[in-house]
Amino acid sequence: LAHKVRVVGTGPGSEKYITPIALEAIRDAGILVGGQRLLDTFGHDYQEKFPIKNNLTTVIKYIKEKMQFEKIVVLVSGDTGIFSFANYLLKHIDSEDLEFIPGISSLQIMFARLKKPWNEAQILSLHGRSLDILPTIVKESPITALLTGNPWTPQKIARFLLDNQITGLKVAIGKDLSYPHEKIVHTTLDLLFEDKQDYTNSVMVIFNE
Ligand SMILES: C[S@@+](CC[C@H](N)C(=O)[O-])C[C@H]1O[C@@H](n2cnc3c(N)ncnc32)[C@H](O)[C@@H]1O
């Protein structure tokens, strides 16, 4: 390929947390592929845009058709290496034809806010997964970091752990990290399950120290 398909980690969301090399790669692209929010935030008028929805097979087909002729950038949120579409691309496109540009993960910004190291953290995503393994992980790790989301909201996760006799643990939630309205909430499993706040786009950290 004349140009590799560049998969760019755009950071946690705010324009302040994207790297200069990522911005350069985006500027240089003829085609941008990514979630609508990322296309709106980082796209330029002169670029063709292909939104990723629930159309993953179509996305791959589109990239394969265009990659011979055009500079394509695929935008992913946070870092390319953690629960990212980058991994799906690797399964369908030759890794020789891909280049990854890392970004700041939602977990990195969360642990920076907490001023805690995250080298000991167990990291899990619960998107569309069963929670069966979670009680064991939470009991065995001093820090568990979760990417929350459909269907597992922080409240439902707290409820599930309480139902599994795990109580009294401290929890921190980071919502919309990097944005001006970012919120960090310190609570406990026992309080969280009746919390009525909307925690869409949040990471959740459970402490068992
Ligand atoms: C598909 S995962 C992508 C993770 C991404 N690769 C990363 O490094 O952060 C999406 C999940 O990441 C978390 N997330 C992404 N951006 C966030 C932000 N700005 N604030 C809080 N959580 C965020 C949420 O748990 C969200 O459901």
mmCIF file of C-alpha atoms and ligand atoms in Angstrom:
data_model
loop_
_atom_site.group_PDB
_atom_site.id
_atom_site.type_symbol
_atom_site.label_atom_id
_atom_site.label_comp_id
_atom_site.label_asym_id
_atom_site.label_seq_id
_atom_site.Cartn_x
_atom_site.Cartn_y
_atom_site.Cartn_z
ATOM 1 C CA LEU A 1 0.000 0.000 0.000
ATOM 2 C CA ALA A 2 1.152 3.537 -0.759
ATOM 3 C CA HIS A 3 -0.386 4.746 2.489
ATOM 4 C CA LYS A 4 -1.178 2.585 5.447
ATOM 5 C CA VAL A 5 -4.600 2.891 6.994
ATOM 6 C CA ARG A 6 -3.939 4.893 10.137
ATOM 7 C CA VAL A 7 -5.896 4.058 13.240
ATOM 8 C CA VAL A 8 -5.800 7.096 15.474
ATOM 9 C CA GLY A 9 -6.579 7.156 19.195
ATOM 10 C CA THR A 10 -8.244 10.510 19.764
ATOM 11 C CA GLY A 11 -8.026 10.504 23.569
ATOM 12 C CA PRO A 12 -10.916 10.733 26.021
ATOM 13 C CA GLY A 13 -12.865 13.300 24.000
ATOM 14 C CA SER A 14 -11.837 16.894 24.544
ATOM 15 C CA GLU A 15 -9.651 18.439 21.856
ATOM 16 C CA LYS A 16 -7.101 19.270 24.544
ATOM 17 C CA TYR A 17 -6.258 15.622 25.084
ATOM 18 C CA ILE A 18 -5.428 14.590 21.528
ATOM 19 C CA THR A 19 -1.747 14.399 20.564
ATOM 20 C CA PRO A 20 -0.119 16.601 17.886
ATOM 21 C CA ILE A 21 0.798 13.545 15.782
ATOM 22 C CA ALA A 22 -2.821 12.370 15.843
ATOM 23 C CA LEU A 23 -4.017 15.803 14.689
ATOM 24 C CA GLU A 24 -1.439 15.747 11.898
ATOM 25 C CA ALA A 25 -2.571 12.301 10.701
ATOM 26 C CA ILE A 26 -6.207 13.438 10.735
ATOM 27 C CA ARG A 27 -5.443 16.637 8.795
ATOM 28 C CA ASP A 28 -3.554 14.611 6.202
ATOM 29 C CA ALA A 29 -6.381 12.121 5.535
ATOM 30 C CA GLY A 30 -8.755 12.188 2.570
ATOM 31 C CA ILE A 31 -11.214 9.875 4.289
ATOM 32 C CA LEU A 32 -12.193 9.684 7.933
ATOM 33 C CA VAL A 33 -13.950 6.665 9.370
ATOM 34 C CA GLY A 34 -15.303 6.696 12.927
ATOM 35 C CA GLY A 35 -18.181 7.213 15.323
ATOM 36 C CA GLN A 36 -20.301 10.272 14.503
ATOM 37 C CA ARG A 37 -19.192 12.137 17.649
ATOM 38 C CA LEU A 38 -15.525 11.758 16.703
ATOM 39 C CA LEU A 39 -16.183 12.721 13.072
ATOM 40 C CA ASP A 40 -17.966 15.882 14.263
ATOM 41 C CA THR A 41 -15.212 16.819 16.710
ATOM 42 C CA PHE A 42 -12.127 16.093 14.649
ATOM 43 C CA GLY A 43 -13.225 16.087 10.980
ATOM 44 C CA HIS A 44 -12.517 18.808 8.413
ATOM 45 C CA ASP A 45 -14.865 20.066 5.685
ATOM 46 C CA TYR A 46 -12.676 18.776 2.859
ATOM 47 C CA GLN A 47 -12.810 15.156 4.029
ATOM 48 C CA GLU A 48 -15.093 12.340 3.033
ATOM 49 C CA LYS A 49 -16.598 10.801 6.176
ATOM 50 C CA PHE A 50 -17.868 7.320 6.800
ATOM 51 C CA PRO A 51 -19.681 6.889 10.125
ATOM 52 C CA ILE A 52 -19.358 3.664 12.112
ATOM 53 C CA LYS A 53 -22.698 2.537 13.529
ATOM 54 C CA ASN A 54 -23.738 -1.087 13.712
ATOM 55 C CA ASN A 55 -22.386 -1.646 10.228
ATOM 56 C CA LEU A 56 -19.006 -3.226 10.913
ATOM 57 C CA THR A 57 -18.956 -5.498 7.848
ATOM 58 C CA THR A 58 -19.798 -2.548 5.603
ATOM 59 C CA VAL A 59 -17.066 -0.483 7.256
ATOM 60 C CA ILE A 60 -14.447 -3.145 6.494
ATOM 61 C CA LYS A 61 -15.664 -3.493 2.905
ATOM 62 C CA TYR A 62 -15.534 0.284 2.432
ATOM 63 C CA ILE A 63 -11.993 0.559 3.848
ATOM 64 C CA LYS A 64 -10.750 -2.310 1.684
ATOM 65 C CA GLU A 65 -12.197 -0.708 -1.447
ATOM 66 C CA LYS A 66 -10.697 2.708 -0.752
ATOM 67 C CA MET A 67 -7.375 1.940 0.912
ATOM 68 C CA GLN A 68 -5.488 1.416 -2.359
ATOM 69 C CA PHE A 69 -6.175 4.957 -3.519
ATOM 70 C CA GLU A 70 -6.833 7.172 -0.516
ATOM 71 C CA LYS A 71 -5.326 8.156 2.803
ATOM 72 C CA ILE A 72 -7.724 6.745 5.348
ATOM 73 C CA VAL A 73 -7.786 7.525 9.051
ATOM 74 C CA VAL A 74 -9.955 5.485 11.389
ATOM 75 C CA LEU A 75 -10.789 7.386 14.566
ATOM 76 C CA VAL A 76 -11.159 5.481 17.813
ATOM 77 C CA SER A 77 -11.782 6.976 21.238
ATOM 78 C CA GLY A 78 -9.094 6.856 23.918
ATOM 79 C CA ASP A 79 -6.203 4.562 23.075
ATOM 80 C CA THR A 80 -6.054 2.085 20.195
ATOM 81 C CA GLY A 81 -4.951 -0.707 22.528
ATOM 82 C CA ILE A 82 -7.806 -0.941 24.972
ATOM 83 C CA PHE A 83 -11.265 -2.235 24.045
ATOM 84 C CA SER A 84 -11.040 -0.562 20.697
ATOM 85 C CA PHE A 85 -12.253 -1.018 17.131
ATOM 86 C CA ALA A 86 -8.534 -1.214 16.244
ATOM 87 C CA ASN A 87 -8.531 -4.834 17.332
ATOM 88 C CA TYR A 88 -11.466 -5.674 15.059
ATOM 89 C CA LEU A 89 -9.639 -4.038 12.133
ATOM 90 C CA LEU A 90 -6.587 -6.238 12.781
ATOM 91 C CA LYS A 91 -8.752 -9.307 12.359
ATOM 92 C CA HIS A 92 -9.899 -8.183 8.902
ATOM 93 C CA ILE A 93 -7.054 -6.149 7.433
ATOM 94 C CA ASP A 94 -3.421 -7.243 7.066
ATOM 95 C CA SER A 95 -1.439 -5.693 9.926
ATOM 96 C CA GLU A 96 1.204 -4.601 7.374
ATOM 97 C CA ASP A 97 -1.419 -2.255 5.946
ATOM 98 C CA LEU A 98 -2.259 -0.690 9.310
ATOM 99 C CA GLU A 99 -0.521 1.884 11.482
ATOM 100 C CA PHE A 100 -1.674 2.646 15.033
ATOM 101 C CA ILE A 101 -1.264 6.046 16.643
ATOM 102 C CA PRO A 102 -1.912 5.765 20.378
ATOM 103 C CA GLY A 103 -4.108 8.083 22.387
ATOM 104 C CA ILE A 104 -4.732 8.869 26.030
ATOM 105 C CA SER A 105 -7.128 6.300 27.421
ATOM 106 C CA SER A 106 -10.141 7.140 29.577
ATOM 107 C CA LEU A 107 -8.440 4.989 32.226
ATOM 108 C CA GLN A 108 -5.261 7.060 32.155
ATOM 109 C CA ILE A 109 -7.122 10.297 32.735
ATOM 110 C CA MET A 110 -9.224 8.671 35.486
ATOM 111 C CA PHE A 111 -6.180 7.432 37.399
ATOM 112 C CA ALA A 112 -4.525 10.826 36.959
ATOM 113 C CA ARG A 113 -7.599 12.449 38.518
ATOM 114 C CA LEU A 114 -7.470 9.938 41.386
ATOM 115 C CA LYS A 115 -3.687 10.428 41.700
ATOM 116 C CA LYS A 116 -3.323 6.652 41.915
ATOM 117 C CA PRO A 117 -1.003 4.306 40.047
ATOM 118 C CA TRP A 118 -2.848 1.878 37.801
ATOM 119 C CA ASN A 119 -0.129 -0.730 37.338
ATOM 120 C CA GLU A 120 -1.902 -3.047 39.777
ATOM 121 C CA ALA A 121 -5.381 -2.482 38.367
ATOM 122 C CA GLN A 122 -7.415 -5.265 36.830
ATOM 123 C CA ILE A 123 -9.100 -3.834 33.760
ATOM 124 C CA LEU A 124 -12.382 -5.038 32.319
ATOM 125 C CA SER A 125 -15.015 -3.920 29.884
ATOM 126 C CA LEU A 126 -18.568 -5.004 30.538
ATOM 127 C CA HIS A 127 -20.101 -3.912 27.244
ATOM 128 C CA GLY A 128 -22.525 -6.645 26.278
ATOM 129 C CA ARG A 129 -20.862 -9.127 28.645
ATOM 130 C CA SER A 130 -21.928 -11.285 31.539
ATOM 131 C CA LEU A 131 -20.774 -10.157 34.985
ATOM 132 C CA ASP A 132 -20.082 -13.674 36.252
ATOM 133 C CA ILE A 133 -16.331 -13.235 36.653
ATOM 134 C CA LEU A 134 -16.581 -9.840 38.332
ATOM 135 C CA PRO A 135 -17.059 -10.883 42.011
ATOM 136 C CA THR A 136 -13.890 -13.006 41.932
ATOM 137 C CA ILE A 137 -11.878 -10.265 40.284
ATOM 138 C CA VAL A 138 -13.086 -7.589 42.696
ATOM 139 C CA LYS A 139 -12.296 -9.807 45.712
ATOM 140 C CA GLU A 140 -8.814 -10.655 44.477
ATOM 141 C CA SER A 141 -7.621 -7.263 43.198
ATOM 142 C CA PRO A 142 -6.844 -4.124 45.184
ATOM 143 C CA ILE A 143 -8.125 -2.059 42.257
ATOM 144 C CA THR A 144 -10.626 -3.027 39.561
ATOM 145 C CA ALA A 145 -11.195 -0.584 36.702
ATOM 146 C CA LEU A 146 -14.309 -0.993 34.561
ATOM 147 C CA LEU A 147 -15.410 0.515 31.288
ATOM 148 C CA THR A 148 -19.126 0.691 31.934
ATOM 149 C CA GLY A 149 -21.957 0.864 29.454
ATOM 150 C CA ASN A 150 -24.874 -0.879 27.918
ATOM 151 C CA PRO A 151 -26.337 -2.806 29.701
ATOM 152 C CA TRP A 152 -24.086 -2.475 32.762
ATOM 153 C CA THR A 153 -24.445 0.923 34.362
ATOM 154 C CA PRO A 154 -22.450 1.604 37.550
ATOM 155 C CA GLN A 155 -25.700 1.202 39.529
ATOM 156 C CA LYS A 156 -26.390 -2.247 38.056
ATOM 157 C CA ILE A 157 -22.801 -3.320 38.679
ATOM 158 C CA ALA A 158 -23.082 -2.210 42.336
ATOM 159 C CA ARG A 159 -26.383 -4.077 42.684
ATOM 160 C CA PHE A 160 -24.854 -7.244 41.238
ATOM 161 C CA LEU A 161 -21.852 -7.118 43.584
ATOM 162 C CA LEU A 162 -24.090 -6.484 46.619
ATOM 163 C CA ASP A 163 -26.203 -9.489 45.569
ATOM 164 C CA ASN A 164 -22.942 -11.450 45.598
ATOM 165 C CA GLN A 165 -22.192 -10.430 49.197
ATOM 166 C CA ILE A 166 -19.548 -7.893 48.284
ATOM 167 C CA THR A 167 -20.288 -4.799 50.358
ATOM 168 C CA GLY A 168 -18.615 -1.758 51.869
ATOM 169 C CA LEU A 169 -16.107 -1.158 49.091
ATOM 170 C CA LYS A 170 -15.148 2.323 47.967
ATOM 171 C CA VAL A 171 -15.901 3.327 44.398
ATOM 172 C CA ALA A 172 -14.922 6.237 42.180
ATOM 173 C CA ILE A 173 -16.752 7.078 38.953
ATOM 174 C CA GLY A 174 -15.410 9.340 36.235
ATOM 175 C CA LYS A 175 -18.016 10.659 33.816
ATOM 176 C CA ASP A 176 -17.259 12.539 30.577
ATOM 177 C CA LEU A 177 -13.588 12.761 31.465
ATOM 178 C CA SER A 178 -11.595 15.579 29.821
ATOM 179 C CA TYR A 179 -14.693 17.687 29.046
ATOM 180 C CA PRO A 180 -15.404 20.919 30.975
ATOM 181 C CA HIS A 181 -18.421 19.240 32.608
ATOM 182 C CA GLU A 182 -16.376 16.170 33.658
ATOM 183 C CA LYS A 183 -17.486 14.714 36.966
ATOM 184 C CA ILE A 184 -15.654 12.522 39.503
ATOM 185 C CA VAL A 185 -17.935 10.935 42.086
ATOM 186 C CA HIS A 186 -16.589 9.208 45.209
ATOM 187 C CA THR A 187 -19.063 6.779 46.721
ATOM 188 C CA THR A 188 -19.432 3.203 47.975
ATOM 189 C CA LEU A 189 -21.110 0.140 46.464
ATOM 190 C CA ASP A 190 -23.838 0.398 49.116
ATOM 191 C CA LEU A 191 -24.711 4.016 48.262
ATOM 192 C CA LEU A 192 -24.226 3.691 44.540
ATOM 193 C CA PHE A 193 -26.955 1.194 43.847
ATOM 194 C CA GLU A 194 -29.661 3.720 44.706
ATOM 195 C CA ASP A 195 -27.886 6.679 43.073
ATOM 196 C CA LYS A 196 -30.203 8.207 40.424
ATOM 197 C CA GLN A 197 -27.536 10.041 38.395
ATOM 198 C CA ASP A 198 -26.962 9.332 34.740
ATOM 199 C CA TYR A 199 -23.554 7.708 34.317
ATOM 200 C CA THR A 200 -23.481 7.354 30.551
ATOM 201 C CA ASN A 201 -19.860 7.464 29.277
ATOM 202 C CA SER A 202 -18.197 6.612 32.573
ATOM 203 C CA VAL A 203 -15.385 4.542 33.974
ATOM 204 C CA MET A 204 -15.778 2.971 37.397
ATOM 205 C CA VAL A 205 -12.969 2.088 39.795
ATOM 206 C CA ILE A 206 -13.567 -0.272 42.718
ATOM 207 C CA PHE A 207 -11.092 -0.299 45.626
ATOM 208 C CA ASN A 208 -10.462 -3.347 47.768
ATOM 209 C CA GLU A 209 -7.336 -2.150 49.570
HETATM 210 C C1 LIG B 1 -15.471 1.166 23.449
HETATM 211 S S1 LIG B 1 -14.757 1.694 24.967
HETATM 212 C C2 LIG B 1 -13.354 2.547 24.321
HETATM 213 C C3 LIG B 1 -12.248 2.744 25.334
HETATM 214 C C4 LIG B 1 -11.106 3.576 24.758
HETATM 215 N N1 LIG B 1 -10.337 2.812 23.776
HETATM 216 C C5 LIG B 1 -10.197 4.132 25.822
HETATM 217 O O1 LIG B 1 -8.958 3.938 25.733
HETATM 218 O O2 LIG B 1 -10.691 4.832 26.729
HETATM 219 C C6 LIG B 1 -15.867 2.977 25.436
HETATM 220 C C7 LIG B 1 -15.933 3.151 26.955
HETATM 221 O O3 LIG B 1 -14.787 3.866 27.398
HETATM 222 C C8 LIG B 1 -15.130 4.697 28.496
HETATM 223 N N2 LIG B 1 -14.886 6.101 28.098
HETATM 224 C C9 LIG B 1 -14.494 6.554 26.888
HETATM 225 N N3 LIG B 1 -14.340 7.910 26.912
HETATM 226 C C10 LIG B 1 -14.649 8.299 28.171
HETATM 227 C C11 LIG B 1 -14.677 9.571 28.834
HETATM 228 N N4 LIG B 1 -14.351 10.710 28.206
HETATM 229 N N5 LIG B 1 -15.051 9.605 30.139
HETATM 230 C C12 LIG B 1 -15.367 8.469 30.791
HETATM 231 N N6 LIG B 1 -15.356 7.250 30.219
HETATM 232 C C13 LIG B 1 -15.005 7.162 28.928
HETATM 233 C C14 LIG B 1 -16.595 4.442 28.816
HETATM 234 O O4 LIG B 1 -16.656 3.392 29.769
HETATM 235 C C15 LIG B 1 -17.110 3.954 27.465
HETATM 236 O O5 LIG B 1 -18.276 3.193 27.606
#
